[in-house]
Coordinates of C-alpha atoms in Angstrom, one line a residue:
M22 CA 0.0 0.0 0.1
H23 CA 3.0 2.5 0.7
R24 CA 4.2 1.7 -3.1
L25 CA 0.4 2.6 -4.0
R26 CA 0.7 5.7 -2.3
T27 CA 4.0 6.7 -4.0
T28 CA 2.6 5.8 -7.4
V29 CA -0.5 7.7 -7.0
A30 CA 1.6 10.8 -5.9
R31 CA 4.2 10.0 -8.9
L32 CA 1.1 9.9 -11.3
W33 CA -0.9 12.9 -10.2
P34 CA 0.6 15.5 -12.4
L35 CA -0.1 13.1 -15.4
T36 CA -3.0 14.3 -17.5
S37 CA -6.1 11.7 -18.2
A38 CA -4.9 11.5 -21.8
Q39 CA -2.1 9.2 -20.8
P40 CA -3.0 5.8 -21.9
A41 CA -5.2 3.7 -19.7
Q42 CA -3.3 0.7 -20.1
S43 CA 0.3 1.9 -19.0
L44 CA -1.2 3.2 -15.8
A45 CA -2.9 0.0 -15.0
Q46 CA 0.6 -1.7 -15.6
S47 CA 2.3 0.5 -13.3
R48 CA -0.2 0.4 -10.5
L49 CA -0.3 -3.5 -10.6
S50 CA 3.5 -3.5 -10.4
A51 CA 3.5 -1.4 -7.3
L52 CA 0.9 -3.6 -5.5
E53 CA 2.4 -6.9 -6.7
G54 CA 5.8 -5.6 -4.9
D55 CA 3.9 -5.0 -1.6
I56 CA 4.7 -6.8 1.3
R57 CA 1.1 -7.3 2.5
T58 CA -1.1 -9.1 -0.1
F59 CA -5.0 -9.0 0.2
Q60 CA -7.5 -10.7 -1.7
P61 CA -9.5 -9.6 -3.8
V62 CA -7.3 -6.6 -5.3
R63 CA -8.3 -3.4 -6.4
S64 CA -7.8 -3.1 -10.2
L65 CA -7.3 0.5 -11.4
N66 CA -7.7 1.0 -15.3
A67 CA -8.2 4.6 -15.7
S68 CA -6.3 7.7 -14.7
V69 CA -6.1 8.7 -11.1
A70 CA -7.5 12.0 -11.6
A71 CA -11.0 10.5 -11.8
E72 CA -10.4 9.8 -8.0
P73 CA -9.4 13.3 -6.8
F74 CA -9.6 11.9 -3.0
L75 CA -6.4 9.6 -3.6
N76 CA -4.0 12.6 -3.0
G77 CA -1.1 12.7 -0.3
T78 CA -3.3 14.2 2.0
S79 CA -6.1 11.8 2.3
S80 CA -4.6 8.8 1.1
N81 CA -3.5 7.7 4.7
Y82 CA -7.3 7.8 5.7
V83 CA -8.4 5.8 2.6
E84 CA -5.8 3.1 3.4
E85 CA -7.0 2.9 6.9
L86 CA -10.7 2.6 5.7
Y87 CA -9.4 -0.2 3.5
Y88 CA -7.8 -2.3 5.8
A89 CA -10.6 -2.0 8.1
W90 CA -13.1 -3.1 5.4
L91 CA -11.3 -6.1 4.4
E92 CA -11.5 -6.9 8.0
D93 CA -15.2 -6.6 8.4
P94 CA -17.3 -4.5 5.5
R95 CA -19.4 -3.3 8.7
N96 CA -16.4 -1.6 9.9
V97 CA -16.8 1.2 7.6
H98 CA -19.8 3.4 6.6
K99 CA -22.2 2.0 4.1
S100 CA -21.0 4.4 1.3
W101 CA -17.4 3.1 1.6
D102 CA -18.4 -0.3 1.4
I103 CA -20.0 0.1 -1.8
F104 CA -17.1 2.1 -3.1
F105 CA -14.6 -0.8 -2.1
R106 CA -16.7 -3.3 -3.3
N107 CA -17.2 -1.8 -6.8
A108 CA -13.5 -1.0 -7.2
N109 CA -12.6 -4.6 -6.4
A110 CA -15.2 -5.7 -9.0
G111 CA -13.3 -3.7 -11.8
A112 CA -15.4 -0.5 -11.7
P113 CA -13.5 2.2 -13.5
P114 CA -12.3 5.0 -11.3
G115 CA -15.0 7.8 -10.8
A116 CA -17.8 5.2 -11.1
A117 CA -17.2 3.1 -7.9
Y118 CA -18.3 6.1 -5.5
Q119 CA -22.4 6.3 -5.4
S120 CA -23.8 9.1 -3.3
P121 CA -26.3 8.2 -0.9
P122 CA -29.8 9.3 -1.5
P123 CA -30.7 12.6 -0.2
L124 CA -33.1 13.3 2.4
S125 CA -35.3 15.6 0.4
A126 CA -35.2 16.7 -3.3
P127 CA -34.4 20.4 -3.3
S128 CA -33.2 21.7 -6.6
D129 CA -30.4 23.2 -4.6
G130 CA -28.7 22.2 -1.3
V131 CA -27.8 25.5 -0.4
T132 CA -31.7 26.4 -0.9
S133 CA -32.6 23.4 1.5
I134 CA -30.2 24.5 4.2
Q135 CA -31.8 28.0 4.2
A136 CA -35.1 26.5 4.6
L137 CA -34.3 24.6 7.5
V138 CA -32.4 27.4 9.3
G139 CA -35.8 29.7 8.5
A140 CA -38.1 27.0 9.7
R141 CA -36.4 26.9 13.0
P142 CA -37.7 29.8 14.9
N143 CA -41.2 28.3 13.9
V144 CA -40.3 25.1 15.6
E145 CA -39.1 26.6 18.6
K146 CA -42.3 28.7 18.9
L147 CA -44.6 25.7 18.4
V148 CA -42.9 24.1 21.0
K149 CA -42.9 27.1 23.3
D150 CA -46.8 27.5 22.7
H151 CA -47.2 23.9 23.8
L152 CA -45.7 24.2 26.7
A153 CA -47.3 27.2 27.4
V154 CA -50.6 25.4 27.1
Q155 CA -49.6 22.7 29.4
S156 CA -48.6 25.1 31.8
L157 CA -52.2 27.1 31.6
I158 CA -54.0 23.3 32.2
R159 CA -51.9 23.1 35.3
A160 CA -52.9 26.5 36.5
Y161 CA -56.5 25.5 36.2
Q162 CA -56.1 22.3 37.9
V163 CA -54.0 23.8 40.8
R164 CA -56.1 27.4 41.2
G165 CA -59.4 26.9 39.2
H166 CA -60.8 26.9 42.8
H167 CA -59.9 30.5 43.4
I168 CA -62.4 31.8 40.7
A169 CA -65.1 28.9 41.0
K170 CA -68.7 30.1 41.9
L171 CA -68.8 28.5 45.3
D172 CA -70.6 31.1 47.5
P173 CA -74.2 31.1 47.1
L174 CA -74.4 34.5 49.4
G175 CA -71.7 36.3 47.6
I176 CA -70.0 37.3 50.6
S177 CA -67.1 34.9 50.5
C178 CA -64.3 35.9 52.9
V179 CA -61.8 33.5 51.2
D180 CA -58.7 35.4 50.9
F181 CA -55.4 34.3 48.9
D182 CA -53.2 36.9 49.9
D183 CA -54.4 39.1 47.0
A184 CA -52.7 36.6 44.8
P185 CA -53.5 37.7 40.9
C186 CA -55.9 35.4 38.9
T187 CA -53.8 33.4 36.4
V188 CA -56.6 31.6 34.6
G189 CA -59.2 32.7 32.2
F190 CA -59.3 33.7 28.5
Q191 CA -58.0 37.2 29.6
N192 CA -54.7 35.9 30.9
V193 CA -53.2 33.7 28.5
G194 CA -50.5 36.2 27.6
L195 CA -49.1 35.4 31.2
Y196 CA -48.3 32.2 29.4
G197 CA -46.5 33.8 26.2
L198 CA -50.0 33.0 24.1
A199 CA -51.8 35.8 22.3
E200 CA -55.5 36.4 21.5
S201 CA -54.5 34.8 17.9
D202 CA -53.5 31.7 19.4
L203 CA -57.0 31.0 20.6
D204 CA -58.1 29.3 17.4
K205 CA -54.8 27.1 17.0
V206 CA -54.9 23.5 17.7
F207 CA -52.7 22.4 20.3
R208 CA -51.9 18.7 21.4
L209 CA -53.2 17.8 24.9
P210 CA -50.5 16.3 27.5
T211 CA -51.2 13.0 29.1
N212 CA -52.0 14.6 32.7
T213 CA -55.5 16.1 31.6
Y214 CA -58.7 14.1 30.5
I215 CA -60.5 17.4 28.8
G216 CA -60.4 16.0 25.6
G217 CA -62.2 12.6 26.0
N218 CA -61.5 10.7 22.8
E219 CA -59.8 13.8 20.9
S220 CA -55.8 14.4 21.5
A221 CA -56.1 17.7 20.1
L222 CA -58.2 20.8 20.8
P223 CA -58.4 24.5 19.7
L224 CA -56.8 26.7 22.6
R225 CA -60.5 28.2 22.9
E226 CA -62.0 24.9 23.4
I227 CA -59.5 23.9 26.0
I228 CA -60.1 26.6 28.2
R229 CA -63.7 26.4 27.8
R230 CA -63.6 22.8 29.3
L231 CA -61.0 23.7 31.8
E232 CA -63.4 26.4 33.1
M233 CA -66.6 23.8 32.9
A234 CA -64.4 21.5 35.0
Y235 CA -62.8 23.7 37.9
C236 CA -64.3 27.2 37.6
Q237 CA -68.3 26.5 38.0
H238 CA -69.9 25.5 41.3
I239 CA -67.3 22.9 42.2
G240 CA -63.7 23.8 43.4
V241 CA -61.3 20.9 43.2
E242 CA -58.2 21.0 45.6
F243 CA -56.0 17.9 45.0
M244 CA -52.6 19.3 43.3
F245 CA -50.9 18.9 46.7
I246 CA -51.5 15.2 47.1
N247 CA -48.2 13.2 46.2
D248 CA -49.5 10.5 44.7
M249 CA -49.5 10.5 41.1
E250 CA -52.2 7.7 40.7
Q251 CA -54.7 9.6 43.0
C252 CA -54.2 12.8 41.1
Q253 CA -54.9 11.3 37.6
W254 CA -58.1 9.7 39.3
I255 CA -59.4 12.8 40.4
R256 CA -58.4 14.6 37.0
Q257 CA -60.5 11.9 35.2
K258 CA -63.6 12.1 37.3
F259 CA -63.8 15.9 36.9
E260 CA -62.2 16.7 33.6
T261 CA -63.8 14.0 31.3
P262 CA -66.3 15.7 28.9
G263 CA -70.1 15.3 29.5
I264 CA -69.5 13.5 33.1
M265 CA -71.9 15.1 35.2
Q266 CA -74.9 13.8 33.6
F267 CA -78.1 12.5 35.7
S268 CA -80.9 10.0 34.6
L269 CA -84.6 11.3 35.1
E270 CA -84.8 8.8 37.8
E271 CA -82.0 10.3 39.8
K272 CA -83.2 13.6 39.1
R273 CA -86.8 12.8 40.7
T274 CA -85.0 11.1 43.7
L275 CA -82.8 14.0 44.2
L276 CA -86.0 16.3 44.0
G277 CA -87.8 14.1 46.5
R278 CA -85.1 14.2 48.8
M279 CA -84.6 18.0 48.7
I280 CA -88.4 18.7 49.3
R281 CA -88.2 16.0 52.5
S282 CA -85.4 18.4 53.8
T283 CA -86.9 21.7 53.2
R284 CA -90.7 20.7 54.1
F285 CA -88.9 19.4 57.7
E286 CA -87.3 22.8 58.3
E287 CA -90.2 24.7 57.2
F288 CA -92.9 22.7 59.5
L289 CA -90.5 23.1 62.8
Q290 CA -90.1 26.9 61.9
R291 CA -93.9 27.2 61.6
K292 CA -94.8 25.3 64.5
W293 CA -92.1 26.1 67.1
S294 CA -90.7 29.3 66.0
S295 CA -89.7 30.2 69.2
E296 CA -87.7 27.2 70.0
K297 CA -84.0 26.6 69.1
R298 CA -84.1 24.5 65.9
F299 CA -80.5 24.5 64.9
G300 CA -81.8 24.3 61.2
L301 CA -80.1 23.4 58.1
E302 CA -81.2 26.8 56.3
G303 CA -79.3 27.3 53.5
C304 CA -77.8 23.9 53.6
E305 CA -80.7 21.5 52.9
S306 CA -78.6 20.0 50.2
L307 CA -77.1 18.0 53.2
I308 CA -79.6 15.6 53.5
P309 CA -79.4 14.1 49.7
A310 CA -75.7 14.6 50.1
L311 CA -75.7 12.3 53.0
K312 CA -78.2 9.9 51.3
T313 CA -76.1 9.7 48.3
I314 CA -72.8 8.9 50.3
I315 CA -74.9 6.1 51.9
D316 CA -76.2 4.9 48.7
K317 CA -73.0 4.6 46.9
S318 CA -71.3 3.2 49.6
S319 CA -74.0 0.6 50.0
Q320 CA -73.6 -0.3 46.3
C321 CA -69.8 -0.8 47.0
G322 CA -70.4 -3.5 49.8
V323 CA -70.6 -1.1 52.8
E324 CA -72.8 -2.8 55.7
S325 CA -72.7 -0.4 58.6
V326 CA -72.3 3.4 58.5
I327 CA -71.3 5.2 61.7
L328 CA -72.1 9.0 61.9
G329 CA -70.8 12.0 64.0
M330 CA -72.2 15.6 64.0
P331 CA -72.9 18.8 65.8
H332 CA -76.3 20.4 66.6
R333 CA -76.9 21.8 63.2
G334 CA -78.9 19.8 61.3
R335 CA -79.4 16.8 63.5
L336 CA -83.2 16.9 64.0
N337 CA -83.2 16.6 59.9
V338 CA -80.5 14.0 59.6
L339 CA -82.4 12.1 62.4
A340 CA -85.7 12.3 60.5
N341 CA -84.5 11.9 56.8
V342 CA -81.5 9.9 56.9
I343 CA -81.6 7.4 60.1
R344 CA -85.5 7.4 59.6
K345 CA -86.3 7.9 63.4
D346 CA -89.8 8.5 63.9
L347 CA -91.3 11.9 63.5
D348 CA -93.7 11.6 66.5
Q349 CA -90.6 11.0 68.8
I350 CA -89.0 14.1 67.7
F351 CA -91.9 16.1 68.0
C352 CA -92.5 15.0 71.4
Q353 CA -89.4 16.7 72.4
F354 CA -90.4 20.1 71.7
D355 CA -93.4 20.2 73.7
S356 CA -93.6 18.7 77.3
K357 CA -97.0 17.8 76.9
L358 CA -96.4 15.7 74.4
E359 CA -93.7 13.8 75.7
A360 CA -94.1 10.1 75.9
A361 CA -95.1 8.5 79.2
D362 CA -92.0 5.9 79.3
E363 CA -88.7 7.8 81.0
G364 CA -86.3 8.7 78.7
S365 CA -82.5 9.8 79.0
G366 CA -83.5 13.2 80.2
D367 CA -80.9 14.8 77.6
V368 CA -82.1 17.6 75.3
K369 CA -82.9 16.6 71.7
Y370 CA -80.0 17.8 70.1
H371 CA -77.5 15.7 72.0
L372 CA -79.2 12.3 71.3
G373 CA -78.1 9.6 69.1
M374 CA -80.2 6.9 67.3
Y375 CA -79.3 3.1 65.7
H376 CA -81.4 2.0 62.9
K377 CA -81.1 -0.9 60.1
R378 CA -83.2 -0.4 57.1
M379 CA -83.0 -1.9 53.5
N380 CA -81.4 0.6 51.1
R381 CA -83.6 1.1 48.2
V382 CA -80.6 1.7 45.4
S383 CA -78.3 -1.2 46.5
D384 CA -81.4 -3.4 47.4
R385 CA -79.1 -4.1 50.8
Y386 CA -79.6 -3.9 54.1
I387 CA -77.4 -1.3 56.0
S388 CA -77.2 -0.2 59.6
L389 CA -76.9 3.7 60.4
S390 CA -75.7 4.6 63.9
L391 CA -75.6 8.3 64.8
M392 CA -73.4 8.7 67.8
A393 CA -74.6 10.7 70.8
N394 CA -72.9 14.1 71.1
P395 CA -73.6 15.8 74.4
S396 CA -70.7 18.0 74.6
H397 CA -68.3 20.4 72.5
L398 CA -69.0 20.3 68.9
E399 CA -66.0 18.1 67.4
A400 CA -65.8 16.0 70.6
V401 CA -67.5 13.3 69.3
D402 CA -65.0 12.7 66.1
P403 CA -62.6 10.3 68.0
V404 CA -65.7 8.6 69.4
V405 CA -66.8 7.8 66.1
Q406 CA -63.3 6.5 65.0
G407 CA -63.3 4.1 68.2
K408 CA -66.9 2.8 67.2
T409 CA -65.8 2.3 63.7
K410 CA -62.4 0.7 64.6
A411 CA -64.2 -1.7 67.1
E412 CA -66.8 -2.7 64.7
Q413 CA -64.4 -3.4 61.9
F414 CA -62.2 -5.3 64.1
Y415 CA -65.3 -7.7 65.7
S416 CA -66.5 -8.3 62.1
G417 CA -62.8 -9.2 60.8
D418 CA -63.2 -6.1 58.5
T419 CA -59.3 -5.5 58.0
E420 CA -60.0 -3.2 55.0
G421 CA -62.6 -1.1 55.8
K422 CA -65.0 -2.5 52.8
R423 CA -67.8 -3.3 55.3
V424 CA -67.6 -0.5 58.3
M425 CA -67.0 3.2 57.4
S426 CA -67.7 6.7 59.2
I427 CA -69.1 9.5 58.4
L428 CA -68.0 12.9 60.1
L429 CA -70.0 16.2 59.9
H430 CA -68.3 19.4 61.1
G431 CA -69.2 23.1 61.2
D432 CA -66.9 25.5 59.3
A433 CA -65.5 27.3 62.3
A434 CA -65.3 24.3 64.3
F435 CA -63.6 22.5 62.0
A436 CA -60.7 25.2 61.3
G437 CA -60.7 26.2 65.4
Q438 CA -60.9 23.0 67.2
G439 CA -57.5 20.9 67.5
I440 CA -59.4 17.7 68.1
V441 CA -59.9 17.8 64.2
Y442 CA -56.4 18.0 63.4
E443 CA -55.3 15.2 66.2
T444 CA -58.5 13.0 64.8
F445 CA -56.7 13.6 61.0
H446 CA -53.5 12.3 62.4
L447 CA -55.0 9.0 63.5
S448 CA -56.4 8.1 60.0
D449 CA -53.3 6.4 58.7
L450 CA -51.9 4.7 61.8
P451 CA -51.7 1.3 61.7
S452 CA -53.4 0.5 64.8
Y453 CA -56.1 3.4 64.7
T454 CA -57.2 3.5 60.8
T455 CA -60.2 2.9 60.0
H456 CA -59.4 3.0 56.4
G457 CA -60.7 6.5 55.2
T458 CA -63.5 8.7 57.0
I459 CA -65.7 11.0 54.5
H460 CA -66.0 14.3 56.0
V461 CA -68.8 16.9 55.5
V462 CA -68.4 20.6 56.5
V463 CA -71.7 22.3 56.7
N464 CA -70.0 25.8 56.1
N465 CA -72.7 28.7 56.8
Q466 CA -69.7 31.3 56.7
I467 CA -69.6 32.2 60.1
G468 CA -68.8 30.9 63.3
F469 CA -71.4 31.3 65.6
T470 CA -71.0 35.3 66.0
T471 CA -67.5 35.6 64.4
D472 CA -66.5 36.8 60.8
P473 CA -64.1 33.8 59.4
R474 CA -61.6 37.0 59.0
M475 CA -61.2 37.1 62.5
A476 CA -61.5 33.4 63.4
R477 CA -58.9 31.6 61.2
S478 CA -55.5 32.4 59.3
S479 CA -55.9 30.0 56.2
P480 CA -58.3 30.8 53.4
Y481 CA -60.7 27.6 53.7
P482 CA -61.8 26.2 56.8
T483 CA -60.8 22.6 55.2
D484 CA -56.9 23.5 54.9
V485 CA -56.4 21.5 58.1
A486 CA -57.1 18.6 55.9
R487 CA -54.3 18.9 53.6
V488 CA -51.8 17.6 56.1
V489 CA -53.0 14.3 55.6
N490 CA -53.1 14.7 51.5
A491 CA -57.1 14.4 51.8
P492 CA -58.5 15.7 48.5
I493 CA -61.1 18.7 49.3
F494 CA -64.2 19.1 47.1
H495 CA -65.6 22.6 47.5
V496 CA -69.5 22.7 46.4
N497 CA -72.0 25.3 45.9
A498 CA -74.8 24.1 48.4
D499 CA -77.5 26.1 46.1
D500 CA -76.4 23.4 43.3
P501 CA -77.9 20.3 44.6
E502 CA -76.8 18.3 41.1
A503 CA -73.1 19.5 41.7
V504 CA -73.7 18.5 45.6
I505 CA -74.7 15.0 44.4
F506 CA -72.1 14.5 41.8
V507 CA -69.4 15.3 44.6
C508 CA -70.7 13.0 47.3
N509 CA -70.6 10.0 44.7
I510 CA -67.1 11.0 43.8
A511 CA -66.3 11.0 47.4
A512 CA -67.9 7.5 48.3
E513 CA -66.1 6.2 45.5
W514 CA -62.5 7.8 46.5
R515 CA -63.3 6.3 49.9
N516 CA -63.8 2.9 48.3
T517 CA -60.9 3.0 46.0
F518 CA -58.2 4.1 48.0
H519 CA -59.3 4.1 51.9
K520 CA -58.3 7.5 52.7
D521 CA -59.8 10.3 54.1
I522 CA -61.6 12.7 51.9
V523 CA -63.5 16.3 52.7
V524 CA -66.6 18.0 51.0
D525 CA -67.1 21.1 52.1
L526 CA -70.9 22.8 51.3

């Protein structure tokens, strides 16, 4: 090969007019004198001017490639493999090399490079816009509840430290998007279900669906949860298009329960207007909410439900959820109507009740137990957990699939009483867990006589539940269908993950 280089260098000045035969003879004699002999031997039968890369500068490189190719053709690029094969097969110089097919077929190579350089900014903007859309979707998931229509009275004292709103059509500029981008189609990320069966939507439709999912009468707090599976589960329940649909039968059932709840309160107000009633005024949807939770849990296999609650709404729950006889309730309002047998002597707002009845939705028997609460509002919380744990223990229910607890709270007591925080921290302890409790906060936006701004430091009364990664569903109590939808999801959550969850009415 050394002599080949010498010969090539010597013959380089010759013109292409030199007879091809003499060149072939000289190259062949040089190859024959080489110490190393390789088969097959390349045959050259034309001027080296047709192979301009065989000059003194690059011949070393070609020689190394040739040795490597002789050992294994896969050691060199496919184009060199073709060149060496063709040359050894007797192809004339200049014909052994075959250029690979171009990626595209532009008329000019320079033009294609310029086109690629010109397209790069467009590609960067496309990527940037898609990232902005993902940030916008996440902003709705995190902050959508800030602007949800949760307050039926319009007096909400929720204060987010004057944090600017970062969602809505008018705020797309915060993410680098413009109003002209509203009609552009964007591919949806995997951490959202707003597309349903579609993988791409116009930005205007993306925002509209996010507004429907997170900014109407339901506010969802869940993005602080560490478990990705749980977050995805909640997203699917609230973001899937058209998921909040009710059959005619479900609407009739809801109407009947709302009528029972409101008529009971109206009757007590009319008959005993001067008596303490601790009524549910404004939160009458609590009754269909509790009944929905019980119905859904019964369908999931729950056989016993233990409830604990303060005074507000207790008589309505006893009458319409536990099914205590109305004559027994009314007797306690008038001493003349009291039953002849001796009772406990306690007032009507402290007493509990146990009742076993058929659940008409699941066609299964279910036991309902409302714990007596003679003392401070939230003092019953650990008592309910203890009774639930005892029933689970003695019935062999190690996973909490047959026995569950429901705790009702007032908004001020939920935020202000330390026993709530202590009870939450029992929820996942191996020796104390009851495998998930559904907390329902009857939020009338005032704690007895105290404005919330003077009673707590957190925006919501339910923020204490965040310490155990419990999802929090805020819902406008004047929208019974939204209340029922949320309570169905709460019961499913408890049955699926066996962890605490909070519904804020």
